[in-house]
Short mmCIF file of C-alpha atoms and ligand atoms in Angstrom, two decimals:
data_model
loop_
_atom_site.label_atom_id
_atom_site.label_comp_id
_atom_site.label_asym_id
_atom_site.label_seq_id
_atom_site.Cartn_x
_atom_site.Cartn_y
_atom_site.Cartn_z
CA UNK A 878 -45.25 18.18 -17.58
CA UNK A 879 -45.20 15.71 -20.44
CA UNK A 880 -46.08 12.09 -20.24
CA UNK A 881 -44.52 9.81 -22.69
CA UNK A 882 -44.76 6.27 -23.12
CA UNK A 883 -44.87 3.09 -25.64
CA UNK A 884 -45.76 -0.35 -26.02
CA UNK A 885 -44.48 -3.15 -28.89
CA UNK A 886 -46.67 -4.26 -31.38
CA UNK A 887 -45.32 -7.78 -30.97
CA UNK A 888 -48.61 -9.54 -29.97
CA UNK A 889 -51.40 -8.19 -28.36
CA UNK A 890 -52.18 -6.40 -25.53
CA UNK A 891 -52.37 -8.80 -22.31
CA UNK A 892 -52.99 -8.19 -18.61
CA UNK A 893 -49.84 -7.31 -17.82
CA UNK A 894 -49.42 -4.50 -20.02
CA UNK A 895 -52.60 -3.10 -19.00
CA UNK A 896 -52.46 -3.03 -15.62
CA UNK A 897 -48.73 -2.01 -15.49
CA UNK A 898 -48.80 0.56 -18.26
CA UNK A 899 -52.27 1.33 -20.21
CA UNK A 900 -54.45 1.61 -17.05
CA UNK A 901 -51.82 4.86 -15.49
CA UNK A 902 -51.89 5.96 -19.37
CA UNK A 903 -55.49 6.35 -19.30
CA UNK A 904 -55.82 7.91 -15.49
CA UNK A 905 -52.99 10.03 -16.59
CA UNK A 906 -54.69 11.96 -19.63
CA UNK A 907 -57.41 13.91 -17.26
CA UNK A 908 -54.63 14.27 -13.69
CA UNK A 909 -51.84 15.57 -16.49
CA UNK A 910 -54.22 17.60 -18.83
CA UNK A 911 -55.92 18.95 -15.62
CA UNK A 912 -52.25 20.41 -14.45
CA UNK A 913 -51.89 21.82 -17.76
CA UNK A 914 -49.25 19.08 -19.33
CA UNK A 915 -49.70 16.54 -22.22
CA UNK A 916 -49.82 13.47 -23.02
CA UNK A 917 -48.30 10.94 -25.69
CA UNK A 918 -48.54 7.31 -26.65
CA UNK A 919 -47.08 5.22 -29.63
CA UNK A 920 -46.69 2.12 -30.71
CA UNK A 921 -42.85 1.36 -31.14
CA UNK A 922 -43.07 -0.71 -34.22
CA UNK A 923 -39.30 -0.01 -34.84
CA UNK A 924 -38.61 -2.05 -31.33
CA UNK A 925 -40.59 -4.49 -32.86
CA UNK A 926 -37.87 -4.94 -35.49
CA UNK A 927 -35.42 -5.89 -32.83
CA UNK A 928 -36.81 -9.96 -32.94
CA UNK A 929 -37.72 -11.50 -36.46
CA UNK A 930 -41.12 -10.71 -37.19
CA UNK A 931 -43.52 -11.19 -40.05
CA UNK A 932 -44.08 -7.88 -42.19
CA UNK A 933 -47.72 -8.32 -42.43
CA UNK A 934 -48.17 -9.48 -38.51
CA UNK A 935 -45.92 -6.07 -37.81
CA UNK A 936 -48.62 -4.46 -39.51
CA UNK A 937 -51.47 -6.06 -38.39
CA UNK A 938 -50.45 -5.95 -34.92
CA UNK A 939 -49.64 -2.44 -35.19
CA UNK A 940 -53.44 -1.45 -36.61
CA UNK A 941 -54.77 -3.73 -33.19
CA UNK A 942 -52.75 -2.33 -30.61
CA UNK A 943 -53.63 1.36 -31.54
CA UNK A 944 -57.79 -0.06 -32.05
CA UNK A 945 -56.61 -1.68 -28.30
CA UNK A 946 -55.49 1.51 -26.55
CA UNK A 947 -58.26 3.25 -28.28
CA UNK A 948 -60.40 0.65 -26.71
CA UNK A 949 -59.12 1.15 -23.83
CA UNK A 950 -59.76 4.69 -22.64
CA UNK A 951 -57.01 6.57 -24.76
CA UNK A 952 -58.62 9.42 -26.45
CA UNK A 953 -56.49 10.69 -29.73
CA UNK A 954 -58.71 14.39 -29.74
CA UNK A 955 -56.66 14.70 -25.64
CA UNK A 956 -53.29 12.35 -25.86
CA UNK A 957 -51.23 12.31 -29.12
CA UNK A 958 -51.38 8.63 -30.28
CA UNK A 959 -49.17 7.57 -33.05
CA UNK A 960 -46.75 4.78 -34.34
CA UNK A 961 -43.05 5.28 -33.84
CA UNK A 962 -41.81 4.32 -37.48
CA UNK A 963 -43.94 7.42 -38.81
CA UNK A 964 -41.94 9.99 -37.12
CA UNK A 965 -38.49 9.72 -38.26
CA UNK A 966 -37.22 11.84 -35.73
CA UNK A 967 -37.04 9.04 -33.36
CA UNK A 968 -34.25 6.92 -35.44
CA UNK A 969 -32.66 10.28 -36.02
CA UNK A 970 -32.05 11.07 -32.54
CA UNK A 971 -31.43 7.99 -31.65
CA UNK A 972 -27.98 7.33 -34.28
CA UNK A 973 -26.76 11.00 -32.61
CA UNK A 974 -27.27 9.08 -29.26
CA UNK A 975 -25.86 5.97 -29.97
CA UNK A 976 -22.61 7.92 -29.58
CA UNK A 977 -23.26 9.48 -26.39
CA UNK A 978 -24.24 6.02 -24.88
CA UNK A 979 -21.36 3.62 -23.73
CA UNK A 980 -21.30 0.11 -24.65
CA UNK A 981 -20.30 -0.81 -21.08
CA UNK A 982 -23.66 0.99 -20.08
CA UNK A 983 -25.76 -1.53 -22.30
CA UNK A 984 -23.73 -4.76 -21.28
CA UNK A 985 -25.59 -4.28 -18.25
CA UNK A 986 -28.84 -3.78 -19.31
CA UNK A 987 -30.78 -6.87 -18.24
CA UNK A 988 -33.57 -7.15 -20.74
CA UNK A 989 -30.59 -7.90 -23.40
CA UNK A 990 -28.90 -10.79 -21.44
CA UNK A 991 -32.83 -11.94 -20.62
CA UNK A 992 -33.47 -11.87 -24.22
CA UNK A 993 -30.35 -12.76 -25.98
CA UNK A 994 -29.91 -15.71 -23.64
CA UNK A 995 -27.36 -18.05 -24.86
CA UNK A 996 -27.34 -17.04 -28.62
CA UNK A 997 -25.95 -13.56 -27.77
CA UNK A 998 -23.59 -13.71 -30.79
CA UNK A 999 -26.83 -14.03 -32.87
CA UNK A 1000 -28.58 -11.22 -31.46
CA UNK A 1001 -29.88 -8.38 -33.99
CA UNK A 1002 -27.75 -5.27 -33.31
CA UNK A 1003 -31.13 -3.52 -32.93
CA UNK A 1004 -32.24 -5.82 -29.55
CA UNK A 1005 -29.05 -4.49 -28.06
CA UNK A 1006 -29.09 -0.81 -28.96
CA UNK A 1007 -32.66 -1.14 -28.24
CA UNK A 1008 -32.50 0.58 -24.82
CA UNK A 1009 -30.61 3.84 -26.74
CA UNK A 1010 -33.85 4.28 -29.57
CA UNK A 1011 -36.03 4.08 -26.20
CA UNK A 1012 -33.91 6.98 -24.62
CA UNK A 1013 -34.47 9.15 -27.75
CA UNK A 1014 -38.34 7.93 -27.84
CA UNK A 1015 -38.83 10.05 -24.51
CA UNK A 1016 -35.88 12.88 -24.79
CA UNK A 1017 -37.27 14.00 -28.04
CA UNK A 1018 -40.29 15.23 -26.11
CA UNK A 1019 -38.67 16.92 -23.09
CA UNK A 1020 -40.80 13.98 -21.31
CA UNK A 1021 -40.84 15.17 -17.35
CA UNK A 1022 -42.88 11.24 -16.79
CA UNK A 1023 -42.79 8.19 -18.26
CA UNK A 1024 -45.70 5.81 -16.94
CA UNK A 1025 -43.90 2.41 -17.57
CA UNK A 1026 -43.73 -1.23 -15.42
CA UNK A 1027 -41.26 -2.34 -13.28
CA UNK A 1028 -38.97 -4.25 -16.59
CA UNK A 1029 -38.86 -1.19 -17.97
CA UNK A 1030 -36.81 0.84 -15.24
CA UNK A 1031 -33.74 0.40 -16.16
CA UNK A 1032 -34.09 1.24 -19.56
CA UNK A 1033 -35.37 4.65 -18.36
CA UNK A 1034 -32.62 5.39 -16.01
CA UNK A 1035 -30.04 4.80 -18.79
CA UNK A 1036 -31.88 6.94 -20.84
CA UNK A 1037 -31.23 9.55 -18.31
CA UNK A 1038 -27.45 8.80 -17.93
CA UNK A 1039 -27.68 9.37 -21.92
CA UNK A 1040 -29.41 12.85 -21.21
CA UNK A 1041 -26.72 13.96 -18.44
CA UNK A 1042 -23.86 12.96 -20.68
CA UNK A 1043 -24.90 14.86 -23.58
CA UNK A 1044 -25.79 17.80 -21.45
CA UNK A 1045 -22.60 17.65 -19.95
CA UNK A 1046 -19.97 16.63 -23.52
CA UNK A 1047 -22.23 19.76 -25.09
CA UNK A 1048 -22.35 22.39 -22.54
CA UNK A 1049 -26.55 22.49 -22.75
CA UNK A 1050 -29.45 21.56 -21.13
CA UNK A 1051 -31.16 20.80 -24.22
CA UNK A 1052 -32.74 17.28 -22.73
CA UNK A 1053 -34.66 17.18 -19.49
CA UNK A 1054 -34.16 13.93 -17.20
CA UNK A 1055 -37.35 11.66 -17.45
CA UNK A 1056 -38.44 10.22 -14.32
CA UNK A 1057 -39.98 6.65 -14.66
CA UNK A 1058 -43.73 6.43 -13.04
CA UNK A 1059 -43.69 2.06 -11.69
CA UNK A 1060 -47.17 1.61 -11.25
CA UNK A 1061 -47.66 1.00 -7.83
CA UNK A 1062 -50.85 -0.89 -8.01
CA UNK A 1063 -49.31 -3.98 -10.95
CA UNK A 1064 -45.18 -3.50 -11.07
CA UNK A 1065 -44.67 -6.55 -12.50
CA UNK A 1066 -47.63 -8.91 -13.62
CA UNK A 1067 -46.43 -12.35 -13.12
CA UNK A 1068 -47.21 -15.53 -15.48
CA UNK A 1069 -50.83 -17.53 -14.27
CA UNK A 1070 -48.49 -20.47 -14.75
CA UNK A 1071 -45.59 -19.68 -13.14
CA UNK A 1072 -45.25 -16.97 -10.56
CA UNK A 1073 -40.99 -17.29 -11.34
CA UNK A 1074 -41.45 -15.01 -14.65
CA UNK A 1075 -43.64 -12.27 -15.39
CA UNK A 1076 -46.35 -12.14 -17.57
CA UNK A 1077 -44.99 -11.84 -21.09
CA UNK A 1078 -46.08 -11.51 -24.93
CA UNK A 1079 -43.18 -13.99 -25.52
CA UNK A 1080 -44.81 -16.64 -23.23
CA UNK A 1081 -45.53 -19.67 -25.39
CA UNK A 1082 -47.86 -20.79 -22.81
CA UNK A 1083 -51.40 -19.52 -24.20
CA UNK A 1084 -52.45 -20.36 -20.60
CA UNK A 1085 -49.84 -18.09 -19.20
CA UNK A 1086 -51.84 -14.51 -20.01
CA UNK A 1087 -54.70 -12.68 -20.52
CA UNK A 1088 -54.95 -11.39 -23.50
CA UNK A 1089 -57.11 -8.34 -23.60
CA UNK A 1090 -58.87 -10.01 -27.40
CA UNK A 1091 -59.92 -13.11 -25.29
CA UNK A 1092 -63.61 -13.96 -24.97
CA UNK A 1093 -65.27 -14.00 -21.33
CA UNK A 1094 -64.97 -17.65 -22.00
CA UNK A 1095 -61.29 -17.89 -22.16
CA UNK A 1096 -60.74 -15.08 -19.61
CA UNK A 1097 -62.83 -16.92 -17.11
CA UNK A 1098 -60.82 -20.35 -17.82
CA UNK A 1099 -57.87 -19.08 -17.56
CA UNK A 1100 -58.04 -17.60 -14.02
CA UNK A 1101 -59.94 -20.69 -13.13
CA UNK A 1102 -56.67 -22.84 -14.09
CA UNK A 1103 -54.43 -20.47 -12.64
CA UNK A 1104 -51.65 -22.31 -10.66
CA UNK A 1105 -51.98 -21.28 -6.76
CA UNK A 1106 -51.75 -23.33 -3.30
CA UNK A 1107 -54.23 -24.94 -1.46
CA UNK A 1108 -54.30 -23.08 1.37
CA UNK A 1109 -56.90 -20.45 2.63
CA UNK A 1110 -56.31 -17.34 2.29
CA UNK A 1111 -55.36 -15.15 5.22
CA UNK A 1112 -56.32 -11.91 7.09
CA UNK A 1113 -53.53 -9.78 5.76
CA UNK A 1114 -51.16 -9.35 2.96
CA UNK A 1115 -48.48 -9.66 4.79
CA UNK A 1116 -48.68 -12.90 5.22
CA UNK A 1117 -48.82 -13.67 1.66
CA UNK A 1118 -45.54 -13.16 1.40
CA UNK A 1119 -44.08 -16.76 0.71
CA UNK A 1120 -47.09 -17.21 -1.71
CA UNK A 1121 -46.33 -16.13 -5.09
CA UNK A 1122 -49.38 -16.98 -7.21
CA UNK A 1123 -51.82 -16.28 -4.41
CA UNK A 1124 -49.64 -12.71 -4.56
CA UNK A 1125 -50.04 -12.46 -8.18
CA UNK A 1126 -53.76 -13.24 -8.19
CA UNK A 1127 -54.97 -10.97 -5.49
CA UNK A 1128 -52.51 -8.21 -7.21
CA UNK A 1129 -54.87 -8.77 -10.22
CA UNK A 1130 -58.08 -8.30 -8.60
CA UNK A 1131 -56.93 -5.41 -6.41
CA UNK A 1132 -55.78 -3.59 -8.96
CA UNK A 1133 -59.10 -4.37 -11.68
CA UNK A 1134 -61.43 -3.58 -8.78
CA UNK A 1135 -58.61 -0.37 -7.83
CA UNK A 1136 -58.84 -1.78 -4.63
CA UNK A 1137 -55.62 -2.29 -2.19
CA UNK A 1138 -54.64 -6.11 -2.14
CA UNK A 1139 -54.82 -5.36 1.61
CA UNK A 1140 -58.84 -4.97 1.47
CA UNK A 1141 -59.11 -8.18 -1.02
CA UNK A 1142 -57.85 -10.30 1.35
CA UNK A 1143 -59.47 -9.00 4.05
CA UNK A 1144 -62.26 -9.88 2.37
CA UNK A 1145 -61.35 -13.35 1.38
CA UNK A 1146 -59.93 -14.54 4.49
CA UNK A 1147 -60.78 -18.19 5.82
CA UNK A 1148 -61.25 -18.74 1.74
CA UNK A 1149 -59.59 -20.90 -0.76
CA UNK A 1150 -58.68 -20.54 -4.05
CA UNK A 1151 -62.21 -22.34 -5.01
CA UNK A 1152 -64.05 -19.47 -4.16
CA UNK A 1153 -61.66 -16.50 -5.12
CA UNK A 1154 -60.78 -17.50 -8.75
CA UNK A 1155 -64.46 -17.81 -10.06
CA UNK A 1156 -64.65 -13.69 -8.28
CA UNK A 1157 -61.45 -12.86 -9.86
CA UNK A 1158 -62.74 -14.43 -13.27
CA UNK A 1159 -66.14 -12.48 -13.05
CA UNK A 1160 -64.53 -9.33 -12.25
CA UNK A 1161 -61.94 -9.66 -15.27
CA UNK A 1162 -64.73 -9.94 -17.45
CA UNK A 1163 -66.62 -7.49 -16.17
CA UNK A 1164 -63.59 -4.92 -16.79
CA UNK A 1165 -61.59 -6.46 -19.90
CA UNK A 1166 -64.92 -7.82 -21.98
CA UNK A 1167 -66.02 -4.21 -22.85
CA UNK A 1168 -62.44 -3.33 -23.62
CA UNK A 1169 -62.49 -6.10 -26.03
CA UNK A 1170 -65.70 -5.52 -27.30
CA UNK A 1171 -65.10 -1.75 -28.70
CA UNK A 1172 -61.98 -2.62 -30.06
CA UNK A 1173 -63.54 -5.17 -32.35
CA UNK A 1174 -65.94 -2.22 -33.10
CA UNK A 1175 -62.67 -0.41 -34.24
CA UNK A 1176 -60.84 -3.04 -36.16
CA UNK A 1177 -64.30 -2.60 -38.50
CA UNK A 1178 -63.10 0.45 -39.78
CA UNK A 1179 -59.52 0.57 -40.52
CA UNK A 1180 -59.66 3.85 -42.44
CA UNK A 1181 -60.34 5.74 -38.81
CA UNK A 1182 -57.22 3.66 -37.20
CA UNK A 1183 -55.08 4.96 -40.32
CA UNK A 1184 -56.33 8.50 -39.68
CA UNK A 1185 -55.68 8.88 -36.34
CA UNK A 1186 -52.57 7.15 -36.07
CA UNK A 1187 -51.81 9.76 -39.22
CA UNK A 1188 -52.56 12.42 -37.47
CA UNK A 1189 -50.94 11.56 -34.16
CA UNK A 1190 -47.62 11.17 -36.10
CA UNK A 1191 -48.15 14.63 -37.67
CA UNK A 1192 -48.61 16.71 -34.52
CA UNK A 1193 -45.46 14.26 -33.27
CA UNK A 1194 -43.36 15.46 -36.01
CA UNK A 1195 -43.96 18.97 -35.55
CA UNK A 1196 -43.11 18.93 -31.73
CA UNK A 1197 -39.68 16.20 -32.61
CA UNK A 1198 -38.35 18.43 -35.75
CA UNK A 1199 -37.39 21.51 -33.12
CA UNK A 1200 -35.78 19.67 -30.59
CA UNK A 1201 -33.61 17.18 -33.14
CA UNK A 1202 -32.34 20.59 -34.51
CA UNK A 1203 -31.11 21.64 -31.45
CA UNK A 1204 -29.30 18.14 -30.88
CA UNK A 1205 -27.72 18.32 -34.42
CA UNK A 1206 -27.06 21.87 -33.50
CA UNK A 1207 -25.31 21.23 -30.46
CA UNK A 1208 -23.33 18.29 -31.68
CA UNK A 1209 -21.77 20.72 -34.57
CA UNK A 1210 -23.92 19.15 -37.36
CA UNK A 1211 -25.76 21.89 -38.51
CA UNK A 1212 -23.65 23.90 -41.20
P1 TYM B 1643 -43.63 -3.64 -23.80
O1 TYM B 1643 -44.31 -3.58 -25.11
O2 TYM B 1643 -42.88 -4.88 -23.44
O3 TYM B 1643 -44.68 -3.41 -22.65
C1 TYM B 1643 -45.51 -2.24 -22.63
C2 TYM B 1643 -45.67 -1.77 -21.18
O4 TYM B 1643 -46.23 -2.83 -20.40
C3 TYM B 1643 -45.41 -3.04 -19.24
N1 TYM B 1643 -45.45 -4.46 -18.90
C4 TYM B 1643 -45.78 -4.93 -17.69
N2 TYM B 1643 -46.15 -4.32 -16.55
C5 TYM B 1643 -46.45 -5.10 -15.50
N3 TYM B 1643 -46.40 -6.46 -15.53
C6 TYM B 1643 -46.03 -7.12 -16.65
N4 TYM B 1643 -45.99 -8.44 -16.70
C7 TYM B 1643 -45.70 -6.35 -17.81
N5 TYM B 1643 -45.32 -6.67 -19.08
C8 TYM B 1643 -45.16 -5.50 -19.73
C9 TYM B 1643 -44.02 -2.60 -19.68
O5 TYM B 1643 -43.19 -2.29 -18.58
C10 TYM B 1643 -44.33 -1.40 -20.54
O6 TYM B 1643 -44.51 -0.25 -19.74
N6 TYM B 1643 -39.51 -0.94 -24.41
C11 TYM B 1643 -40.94 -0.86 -24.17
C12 TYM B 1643 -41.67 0.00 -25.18
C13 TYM B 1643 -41.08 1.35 -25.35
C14 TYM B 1643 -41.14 2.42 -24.42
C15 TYM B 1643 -40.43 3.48 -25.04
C16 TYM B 1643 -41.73 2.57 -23.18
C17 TYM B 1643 -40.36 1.76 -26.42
N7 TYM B 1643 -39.96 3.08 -26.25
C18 TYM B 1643 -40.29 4.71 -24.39
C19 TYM B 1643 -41.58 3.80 -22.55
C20 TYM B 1643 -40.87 4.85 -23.15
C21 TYM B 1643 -41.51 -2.26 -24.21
O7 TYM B 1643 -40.99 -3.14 -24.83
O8 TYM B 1643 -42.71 -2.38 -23.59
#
């Protein structure tokens, strides 16, 4: 078994990402290492490319998001953490793929029409062969599992329509079909200001996420502005069901506290929002401050984040160079 996974270095880390991603990273490194697999993370700086951003906020988001997930519970000496730009393999694999994928396979990829909107004839060739780079991010590690949310599902099961076809046009079984791991706990993290549209580093609401570099100050004001209803809450979740930001809000807390959203509202039936958002505030706190507090340990010493993202690369490199050999062998490149 191999895990694989990534996150952009667009902004920082927010609630969303964490609970739909980072959290099953971190659980993952003992239940995968335990049943004798691995593990690998990276920061996929070249998807960052795909919308304009700053050279030096590429760079400083890229040194923050690896201090984050450090942070956060993933260990570099157990899971191989790196940055995707180091390890050329990926863009190597991924020009062999781009002629394996179809173009009417990415017209229907809906993160492109999301994020091209209107201006599609001004999109960066990169945001729409973006879903192609991701399929070589995971093939070029035989990855069995890739721990990603719900948004990201559809970019995973292209990436194995990419791995059948090239099996199949080649006569091999070179790449193994990744299967995506949804979180079942936070799928899809929804916006504190609108439950229509998930939670999002390209929200320009501030007030929209939780961002795990907030103080306990901000955290706590943010849940305590958090759109809802003013109804009670009820016995079951069930009957939640027409109530999208009481939904999203006991989603949150269940899965901080890794509780089922069942047994929150059990235990905040007959209560309104007045009472629940000041316990969902405390509890994010409680979880997120020490996350936040370490990594502003690590952003003190910059020359550790260098070395182990250096070092994650290297050990990346050495388990990309034999498989891209086999692809250019397969594909009649090799001489
Ligand atoms: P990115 O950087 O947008 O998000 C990182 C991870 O966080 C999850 N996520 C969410 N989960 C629940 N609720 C939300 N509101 C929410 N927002 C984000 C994402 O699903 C993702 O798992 N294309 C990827 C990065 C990537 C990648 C890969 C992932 C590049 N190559 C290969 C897996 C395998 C992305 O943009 O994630």
């Amino acid at each position: 078994m191999r895990v694989v996974s990534g996150i952009k270095p667009t902004g920082n880390l927010h609630l969303g990402n964490y609970l739909g991603a980072v959290k099953q990273w971190v659980a993952m490194q003992d239940e995968i290492q335990a049943a004798g697999g691995g593990t690998m993370y990276f920061i996929a700086d070249l998807h960052g490319l795909t919308e304009w951003i700053a050279p030096a906020d590429l760079r400083a988001n890229t040194v923050e998001m690896t201090a984050t997930l450090v942070a956060a519970g993933i260990d570099p000496a157990r899971s191989i953490l790196f940055n995707q730009a180091r390890v050329a393999a990926h863009s190597e694999l991924s020009w062999l793929l781009n002629n394996v994928a179809r173009v009417g396979w990415l017209n229907r990829m809906t993160q492109f029409k999301d994020k091209a909107g209107k201006n599609r004839e001004g999109a960066s060739v990169g945001l729409y062969d973006y879903p192609v780079l991701m399929a070589a991010d995971v093939l070029l590690y035989n990855a069995t599992h890739v721990p990603v949310g719900e948004d990201q599902k559809q970019h995973l099961e292209l990436a194995r329509d990419i791995a059948t076809k090239f099996n199949n046009d080649y006569a091999t079984e070179l790449f193994t079909l990744p299967e995506p791991l949804v979180s079942k706990a936070a799928p899809r993290i929804m916006s504190l200001r609108d439950a229509g549209a998930k939670m999002s580093k390209s929200n320009p609401s501030e007030q929209s996420l939780v961002k795990l570099i907030d103080s306990d100050d901000v955290i706590a004001d943010k849940f305590r502005k958090a759109k809802t209803d003013p109804d009670l809450l009820p016995a079951t979740w069930d009957e939640l069901e027409d109530r999208a930001e009481a939904r999203n809000l006991v989603t949150i807390f269940a899965a901080l506290a890794d509780r089922t959203p069942g047994d929150v509202v059990a235990d905040y039936a007959g209560r309104g929002f007045g009472q629940f958002k000041p316990a969902l505030a405390d509890l994010a706190v409680a979880k997120l401050g020490p996350i936040r507090d370490e990594m502003q340990r690590l952003m003190g010493d910059a020359g550790a984040i260098d070395a182990i993202l250096k070092t994650g690369a290297e050990k990346a490199a050495d388990l990309a160079a034999p498989m891209l050999r086999r692809a250019q062998e397969a594909m009649g490149l090799v001489i």
